[in-house]
Structures are given as structure tokens and as C-alpha cells.
Short mmCIF file of C-alpha atoms in Angstrom, two decimals:
data_model
loop_
_atom_site.label_atom_id
_atom_site.label_comp_id
_atom_site.label_asym_id
_atom_site.label_seq_id
_atom_site.Cartn_x
_atom_site.Cartn_y
_atom_site.Cartn_z
CA GLY A 1 88.00 82.54 140.44
CA ILE A 2 92.04 83.63 138.48
CA PRO A 3 95.30 82.88 139.02
CA LEU A 4 96.54 85.41 141.25
CA THR A 5 99.84 85.39 138.81
CA MET A 6 97.46 86.07 136.60
CA ALA A 7 95.89 89.07 137.61
CA GLY A 8 97.38 91.46 134.84
CA GLU A 9 96.13 89.57 132.14
CA ALA A 10 92.99 89.92 133.40
CA ILE A 11 90.24 91.14 131.74
CA VAL A 12 86.75 93.12 133.89
CA TYR A 13 83.13 93.18 132.16
CA PRO A 14 80.94 95.03 133.92
CA ALA A 15 78.82 92.38 135.06
CA VAL A 16 74.92 91.84 133.86
CA PRO A 17 71.89 92.95 134.80
CA TRP A 18 70.65 90.32 136.71
CA SER A 19 74.31 89.16 138.17
CA LYS A 20 75.15 89.92 142.15
CA ARG A 21 78.28 90.82 141.46
CA LEU A 22 79.74 94.09 140.10
CA PHE A 23 82.10 92.81 137.48
CA SER A 24 82.35 89.54 135.63
CA LEU A 25 86.97 89.40 135.73
CA LYS A 26 88.39 86.40 132.62
CA THR A 27 91.36 85.60 130.86
CA ARG A 28 92.72 86.48 128.01
CA SER A 29 91.81 82.89 125.42
CA PHE A 30 94.47 83.86 123.15
CA PRO A 31 96.87 87.14 123.42
CA LYS A 32 96.00 90.05 121.66
CA GLY A 33 95.86 90.62 117.60
CA ALA A 34 95.97 86.67 116.75
CA VAL A 35 93.31 85.24 116.35
CA PRO A 36 93.01 81.38 116.57
CA ARG A 37 93.08 79.09 113.61
CA HIS A 38 89.76 77.16 113.32
CA LEU A 39 88.21 81.12 113.17
CA LEU A 40 90.70 82.27 110.16
CA GLY A 41 87.63 81.09 107.56
CA PHE A 42 85.50 84.12 109.16
CA LEU A 43 88.37 87.13 109.15
CA PHE A 44 86.58 89.54 107.09
CA LYS A 45 90.29 91.46 105.92
CA LYS A 46 91.91 87.95 105.03
CA GLY A 47 89.60 87.55 102.53
CA GLY A 48 87.34 85.06 104.14
CA ASP A 49 83.86 83.62 103.87
CA PRO A 50 82.43 86.58 105.48
CA ALA A 51 83.86 89.31 102.75
CA THR A 52 82.56 86.86 100.34
CA CYS A 53 78.21 86.77 100.33
CA ALA A 54 79.48 90.47 102.13
CA LYS A 55 79.55 90.92 98.32
CA GLU A 56 76.66 88.10 96.92
CA THR A 57 74.25 89.74 100.15
CA GLU A 58 75.25 93.99 98.42
CA ASP A 59 71.93 94.01 97.03
CA LYS A 60 69.56 92.67 100.37
CA ARG A 61 68.90 94.89 103.32
CA GLY A 62 67.55 93.98 107.22
CA ALA A 63 66.24 90.84 108.05
CA ALA A 64 66.43 90.08 104.47
CA ARG A 65 70.16 90.84 104.13
CA VAL A 66 70.82 89.02 107.99
CA VAL A 67 68.62 85.16 106.28
CA SER A 68 70.59 85.57 102.57
CA MET A 69 74.17 86.49 105.13
CA ASN A 70 72.85 83.51 107.59
CA ALA A 71 71.97 80.90 104.25
CA CYS A 72 75.47 81.96 102.42
CA ILE A 73 77.52 81.29 105.03
CA SER A 74 76.27 77.97 106.03
CA ARG A 75 76.68 77.19 102.49
CA LEU A 76 80.51 77.82 101.86
CA ARG A 77 81.35 76.24 105.60
CA LYS A 78 79.77 72.92 104.15
CA LYS A 79 81.54 73.51 100.91
CA GLY A 80 84.61 73.05 102.52
#
């Protein structure tokens, strides 16, 4: 559970089908709109690696693009 003092900041999610509970109650891991430093490289709007890979794979469609995007991200993450 979460402390009662944080109830105003809680996020309520519908429960997964196999859960005995009706909902899940969680707290935010970081403020709304903020992005943790370790995830900045994955932002499209900041021109991160996903944007680079999207341009490289724009000629592909479906599963072929997914595989190419994953390979591109892996390659760029190993360099940096």
C-alpha cells in the first residue's frame, strides 16, 4: 500500500484480469512531465536514438521494421 498522506498523488489502474483485486493503486515514480536522466536518450522529441532509427527504417513495414528498429537501437546503445 501507500501512505495515507500520499493518497492525493496516487494513480489508480484497473486490475489485470487474473487479479483478485478490483484495481491497483500506485504512486508516481517521478513528477508528471519529468523524464528521468537515464531515459532522455530514448525520447523522440529530443532527437534521441529512436528518432534516428525511425529515419533509418522508414522504408520498412510491420515486423521487418520492428526487427530493424531493435537492431538499430541496440547498435546505437552499444556505441554510447
